[in-house]
CSV table of C-alpha atoms in Angstrom, one decimal:
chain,number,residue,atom,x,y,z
S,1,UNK,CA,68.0,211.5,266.1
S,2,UNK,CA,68.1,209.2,269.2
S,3,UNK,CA,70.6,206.6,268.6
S,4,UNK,CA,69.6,203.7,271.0
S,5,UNK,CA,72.3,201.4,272.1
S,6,UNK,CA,72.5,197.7,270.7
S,7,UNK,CA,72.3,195.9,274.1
S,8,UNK,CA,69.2,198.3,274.7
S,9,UNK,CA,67.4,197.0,271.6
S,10,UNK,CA,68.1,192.9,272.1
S,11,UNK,CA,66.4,194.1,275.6
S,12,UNK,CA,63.2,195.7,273.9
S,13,UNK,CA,62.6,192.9,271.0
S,14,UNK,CA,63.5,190.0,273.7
S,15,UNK,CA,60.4,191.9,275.8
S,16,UNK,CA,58.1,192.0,273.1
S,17,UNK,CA,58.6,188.7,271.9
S,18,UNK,CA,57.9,187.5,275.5
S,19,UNK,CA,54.5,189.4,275.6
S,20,UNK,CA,53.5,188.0,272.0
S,21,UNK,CA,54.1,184.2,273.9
S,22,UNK,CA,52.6,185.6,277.0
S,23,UNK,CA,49.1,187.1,274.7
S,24,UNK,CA,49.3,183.5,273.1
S,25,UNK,CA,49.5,181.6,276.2
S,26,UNK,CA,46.4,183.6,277.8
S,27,UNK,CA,44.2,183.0,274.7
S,28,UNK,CA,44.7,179.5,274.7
S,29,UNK,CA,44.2,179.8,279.0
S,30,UNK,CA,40.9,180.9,278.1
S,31,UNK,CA,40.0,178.7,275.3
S,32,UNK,CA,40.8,175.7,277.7
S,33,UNK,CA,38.2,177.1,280.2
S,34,UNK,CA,35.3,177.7,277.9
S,35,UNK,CA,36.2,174.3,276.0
S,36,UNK,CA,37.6,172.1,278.3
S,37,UNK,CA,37.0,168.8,276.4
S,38,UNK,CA,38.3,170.3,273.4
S,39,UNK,CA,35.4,169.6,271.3
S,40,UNK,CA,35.3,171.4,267.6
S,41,UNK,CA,33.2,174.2,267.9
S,42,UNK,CA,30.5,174.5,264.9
S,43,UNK,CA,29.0,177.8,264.2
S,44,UNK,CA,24.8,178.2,264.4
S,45,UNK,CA,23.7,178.6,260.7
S,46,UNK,CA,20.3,180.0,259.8
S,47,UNK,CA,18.7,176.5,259.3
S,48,UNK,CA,19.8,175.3,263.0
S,49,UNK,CA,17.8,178.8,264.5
S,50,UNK,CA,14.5,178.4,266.2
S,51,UNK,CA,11.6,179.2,263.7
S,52,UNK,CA,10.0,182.6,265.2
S,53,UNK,CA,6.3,181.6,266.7
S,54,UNK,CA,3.7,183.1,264.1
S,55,UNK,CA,2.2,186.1,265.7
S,56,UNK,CA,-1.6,186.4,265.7
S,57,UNK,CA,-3.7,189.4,265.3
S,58,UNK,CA,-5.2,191.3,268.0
S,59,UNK,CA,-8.9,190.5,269.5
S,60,UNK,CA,-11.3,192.2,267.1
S,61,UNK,CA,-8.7,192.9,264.3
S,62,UNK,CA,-9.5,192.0,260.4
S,63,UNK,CA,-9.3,188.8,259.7
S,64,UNK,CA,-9.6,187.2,263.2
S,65,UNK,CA,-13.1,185.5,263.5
S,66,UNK,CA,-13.8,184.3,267.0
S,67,UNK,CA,-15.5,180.8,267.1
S,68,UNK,CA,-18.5,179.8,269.4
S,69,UNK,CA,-18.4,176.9,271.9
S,70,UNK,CA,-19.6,175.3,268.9
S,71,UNK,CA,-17.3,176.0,266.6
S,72,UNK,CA,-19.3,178.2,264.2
S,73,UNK,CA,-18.8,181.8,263.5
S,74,UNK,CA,-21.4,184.7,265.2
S,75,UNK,CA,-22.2,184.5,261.2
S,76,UNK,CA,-23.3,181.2,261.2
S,77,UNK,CA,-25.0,181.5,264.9
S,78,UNK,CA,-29.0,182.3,264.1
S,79,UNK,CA,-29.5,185.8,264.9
S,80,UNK,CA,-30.7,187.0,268.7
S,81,UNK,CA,-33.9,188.4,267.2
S,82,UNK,CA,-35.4,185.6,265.1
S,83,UNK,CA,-37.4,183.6,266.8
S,84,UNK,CA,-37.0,179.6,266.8
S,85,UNK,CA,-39.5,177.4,265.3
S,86,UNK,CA,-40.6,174.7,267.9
S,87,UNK,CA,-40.8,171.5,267.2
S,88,UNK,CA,-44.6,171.6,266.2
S,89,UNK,CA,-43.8,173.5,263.3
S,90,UNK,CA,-46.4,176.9,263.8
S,91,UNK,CA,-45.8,179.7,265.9
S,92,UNK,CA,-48.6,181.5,268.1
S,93,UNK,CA,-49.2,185.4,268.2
S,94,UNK,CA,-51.4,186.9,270.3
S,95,UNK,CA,-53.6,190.5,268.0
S,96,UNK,CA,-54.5,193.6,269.4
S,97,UNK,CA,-57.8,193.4,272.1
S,98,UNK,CA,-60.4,195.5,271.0
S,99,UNK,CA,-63.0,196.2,273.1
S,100,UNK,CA,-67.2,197.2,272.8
S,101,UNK,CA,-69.7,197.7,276.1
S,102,UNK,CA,-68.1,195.5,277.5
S,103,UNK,CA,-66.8,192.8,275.2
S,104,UNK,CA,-63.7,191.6,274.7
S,105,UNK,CA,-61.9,190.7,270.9
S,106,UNK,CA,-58.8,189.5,270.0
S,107,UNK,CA,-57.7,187.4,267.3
S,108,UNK,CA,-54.6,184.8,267.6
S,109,UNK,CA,-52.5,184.0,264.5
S,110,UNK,CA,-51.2,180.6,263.6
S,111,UNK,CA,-48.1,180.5,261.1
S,112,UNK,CA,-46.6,177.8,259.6
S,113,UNK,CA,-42.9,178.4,260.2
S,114,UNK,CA,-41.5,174.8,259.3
S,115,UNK,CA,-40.7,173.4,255.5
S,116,UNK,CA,-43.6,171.5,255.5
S,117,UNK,CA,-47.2,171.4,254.5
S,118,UNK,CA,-49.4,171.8,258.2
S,119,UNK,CA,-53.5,171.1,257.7
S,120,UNK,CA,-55.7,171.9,260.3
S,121,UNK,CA,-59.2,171.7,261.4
S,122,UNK,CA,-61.7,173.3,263.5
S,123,UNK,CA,-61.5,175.2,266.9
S,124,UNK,CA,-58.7,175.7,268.8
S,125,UNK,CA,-58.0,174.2,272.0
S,126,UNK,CA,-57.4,176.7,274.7
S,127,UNK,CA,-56.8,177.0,278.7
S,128,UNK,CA,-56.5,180.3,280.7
S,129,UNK,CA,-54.1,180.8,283.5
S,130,UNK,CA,-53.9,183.8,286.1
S,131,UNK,CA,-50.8,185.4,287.3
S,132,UNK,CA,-49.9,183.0,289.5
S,133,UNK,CA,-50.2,180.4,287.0
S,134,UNK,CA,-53.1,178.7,288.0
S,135,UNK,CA,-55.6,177.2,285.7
S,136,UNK,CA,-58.9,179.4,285.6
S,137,UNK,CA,-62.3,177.1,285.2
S,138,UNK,CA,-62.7,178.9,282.1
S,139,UNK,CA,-66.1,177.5,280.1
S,140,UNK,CA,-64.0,177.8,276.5
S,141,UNK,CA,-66.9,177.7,274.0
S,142,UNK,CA,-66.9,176.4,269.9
S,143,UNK,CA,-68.5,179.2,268.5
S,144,UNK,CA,-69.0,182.8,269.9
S,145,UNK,CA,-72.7,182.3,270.9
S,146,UNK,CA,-74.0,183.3,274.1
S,147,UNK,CA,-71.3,185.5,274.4
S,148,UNK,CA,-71.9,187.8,271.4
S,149,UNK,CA,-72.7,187.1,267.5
S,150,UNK,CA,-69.8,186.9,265.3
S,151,UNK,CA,-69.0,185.2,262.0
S,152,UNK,CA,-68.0,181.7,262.1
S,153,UNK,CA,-66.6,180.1,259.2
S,154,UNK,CA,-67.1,176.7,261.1
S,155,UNK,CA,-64.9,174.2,260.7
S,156,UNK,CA,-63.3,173.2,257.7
S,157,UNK,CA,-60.0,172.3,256.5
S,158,UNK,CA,-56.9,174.8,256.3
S,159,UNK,CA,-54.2,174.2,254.8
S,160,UNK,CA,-50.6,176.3,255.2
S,161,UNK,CA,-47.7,176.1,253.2
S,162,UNK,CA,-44.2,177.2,254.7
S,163,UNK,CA,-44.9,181.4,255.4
S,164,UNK,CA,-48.6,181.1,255.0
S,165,UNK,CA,-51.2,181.7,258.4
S,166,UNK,CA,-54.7,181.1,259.7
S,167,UNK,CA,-56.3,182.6,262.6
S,168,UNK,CA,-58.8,182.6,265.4
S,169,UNK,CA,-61.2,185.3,267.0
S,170,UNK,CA,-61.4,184.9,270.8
S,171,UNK,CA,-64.4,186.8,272.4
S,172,UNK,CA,-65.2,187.2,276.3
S,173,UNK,CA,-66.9,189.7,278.4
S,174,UNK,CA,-65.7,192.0,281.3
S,175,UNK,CA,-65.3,190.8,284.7
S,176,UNK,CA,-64.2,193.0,287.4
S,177,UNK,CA,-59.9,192.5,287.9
S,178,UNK,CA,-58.4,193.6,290.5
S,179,UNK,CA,-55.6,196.1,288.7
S,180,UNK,CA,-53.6,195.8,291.7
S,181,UNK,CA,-52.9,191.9,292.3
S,182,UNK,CA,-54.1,190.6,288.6
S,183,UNK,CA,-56.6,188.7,290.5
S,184,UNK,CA,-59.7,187.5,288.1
S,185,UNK,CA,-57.5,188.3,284.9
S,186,UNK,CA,-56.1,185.6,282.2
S,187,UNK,CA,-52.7,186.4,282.2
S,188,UNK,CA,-51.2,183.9,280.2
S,189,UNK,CA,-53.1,182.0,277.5
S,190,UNK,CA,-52.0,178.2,276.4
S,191,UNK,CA,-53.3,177.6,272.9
S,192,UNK,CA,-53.2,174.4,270.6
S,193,UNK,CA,-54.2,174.5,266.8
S,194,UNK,CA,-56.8,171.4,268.4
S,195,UNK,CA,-57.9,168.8,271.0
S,196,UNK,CA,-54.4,166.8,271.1
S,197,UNK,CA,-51.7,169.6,269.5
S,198,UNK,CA,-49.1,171.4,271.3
S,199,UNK,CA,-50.0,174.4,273.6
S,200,UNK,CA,-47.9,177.4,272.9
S,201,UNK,CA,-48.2,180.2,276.1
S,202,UNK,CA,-49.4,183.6,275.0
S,203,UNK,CA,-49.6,187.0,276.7
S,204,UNK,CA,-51.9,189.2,275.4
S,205,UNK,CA,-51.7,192.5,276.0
S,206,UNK,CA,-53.4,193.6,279.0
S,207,UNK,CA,-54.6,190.1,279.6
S,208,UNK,CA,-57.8,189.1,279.4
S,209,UNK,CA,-60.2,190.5,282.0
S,210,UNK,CA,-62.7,187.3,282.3
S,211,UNK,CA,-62.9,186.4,285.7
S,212,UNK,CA,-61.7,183.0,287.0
S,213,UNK,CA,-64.9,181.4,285.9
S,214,UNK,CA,-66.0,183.1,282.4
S,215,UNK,CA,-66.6,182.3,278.9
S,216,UNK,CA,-64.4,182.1,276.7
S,217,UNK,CA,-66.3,182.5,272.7
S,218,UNK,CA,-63.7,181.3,269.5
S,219,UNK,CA,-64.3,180.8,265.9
S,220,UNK,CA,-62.8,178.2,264.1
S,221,UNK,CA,-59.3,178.7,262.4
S,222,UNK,CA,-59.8,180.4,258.7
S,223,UNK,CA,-56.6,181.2,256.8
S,224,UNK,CA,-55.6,184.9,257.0
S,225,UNK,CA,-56.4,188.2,254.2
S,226,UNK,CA,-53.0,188.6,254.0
S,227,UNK,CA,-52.5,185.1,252.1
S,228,UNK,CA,-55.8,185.3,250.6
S,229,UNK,CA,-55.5,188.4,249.0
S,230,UNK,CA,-52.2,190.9,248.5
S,231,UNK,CA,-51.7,193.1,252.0
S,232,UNK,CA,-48.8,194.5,253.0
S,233,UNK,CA,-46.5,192.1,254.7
S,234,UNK,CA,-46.2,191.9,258.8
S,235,UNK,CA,-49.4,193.3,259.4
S,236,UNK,CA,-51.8,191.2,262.0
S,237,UNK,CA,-55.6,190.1,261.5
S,238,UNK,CA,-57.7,192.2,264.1
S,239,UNK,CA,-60.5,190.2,265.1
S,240,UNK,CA,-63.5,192.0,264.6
S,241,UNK,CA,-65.5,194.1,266.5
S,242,UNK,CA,-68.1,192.5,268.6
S,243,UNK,CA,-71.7,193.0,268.4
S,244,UNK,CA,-74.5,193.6,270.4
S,245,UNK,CA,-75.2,190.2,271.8
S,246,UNK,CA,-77.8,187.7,270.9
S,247,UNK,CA,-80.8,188.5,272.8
């Protein structure tokens, strides 16, 4: 065993106890620094913390509904392929065009598509345009006659409840179109329920080949088979077939 001297161990504990003052003396150094005003620290405590911003769901994620402009939902937004009532409350829609030695049939359908009651009367009120949307000096005619015979109810008073629908048998005969330019053919078709209603534009399909300065034969409205006796829902009123005309 080592015995160390006495004067050698008052040399050691006087050199620790100077490092211990020395360790003390640098903490407090550094205290002064990062405190210099001496100003009681307080410790952060869990109420003092910044609350954490909610976090939101990604685009397209359950439970994230993206508004409109408007500020409905795509829910509450009417659907791309129902078509919007206008303001007259009945919609146009143009039948299928049947045709007979040269005559020309097609029926238009009215529907009531508002909440209302709609009553109406007569013949409809009708003016032809080409492609270029220029007004043909179309003779429009009450009745079908000199064009061709057809039943006329005549007119008389229909009324339509909200869903229900009338309709009208056009009638013309063939003029030579040009199937290139469209020239001589009706295009589009502006039709009123009568003298003084609002015109809807129809197209029918494949126009109608009249010439710029035909006749144009209707019947007056009469309420449709499918709402006068059961038939399968969606289906269209053809008008009928011409016959041979008057002689």
């Amino acid at each position: 065993m080592t015995v160390i001297p006495r004067p050698l161990r008052q040399a050691l504990a006087l050199s620790a106890t100077a490092l211990l003052v020395a360790g003390c003396g640098l903490s407090a150094e550094l205290d002064r620094e990062a405190n210099p005003e001496r100003e009681p620290r307080t410790e952060a405590t869990p109420s003092d913390a910044t609350p954490p911003e909610p976090t939101r769901s990604a685009p397209g994620a359950p439970g994230d509904v993206a508004l409109g402009p408007d500020g409905r939902s795509p829910a509450d937004a009417p659907s791309a392929g129902t078509p919007r009532c206008p303001e007259s409350g009945v919609t146009m829609s143009p039948g299928m065009v049947s045709a007979a030695m040269g005559l020309r049939a097609m029926s238009v359908t009215v529907t009531n598509c508002g909440k209302g009651v709609r009553r109406i009367n007569g013949y409809p009120d009708i003016r032809v345009r080409g492609l270029d949307k220029q007004l043909f000096r179309v003779n429009v005619l009450k009745g079908t006659e000199p064009v061709t015979t057809m039943d006329d109810p005549g007119p008389r008073r229909v009324t339509l409840k909200p869903g229900e629908s009338a309709y009208t048998s056009l009638v013309w005969r063939y003029s030579a179109v040009d199937a290139a330019t469209l020239e001589g053919s009706g295009v589009y078709v502006e039709i009123g329920t009568g003298k003084g209603a609002a015109r809807q534009t129809i197209q029918p399909d494949g126009g109608l080949d009249i010439g710029e300065t035909g006749m144009l034969g209707t019947t007056a409205w009469q309420r449709s088979p499918a709402d006068e006796a059961p038939r399968s829902r969606g289906a269209r009123p053809t008008a009928p077939a011409p016959s041979t005309p008057a002689s």
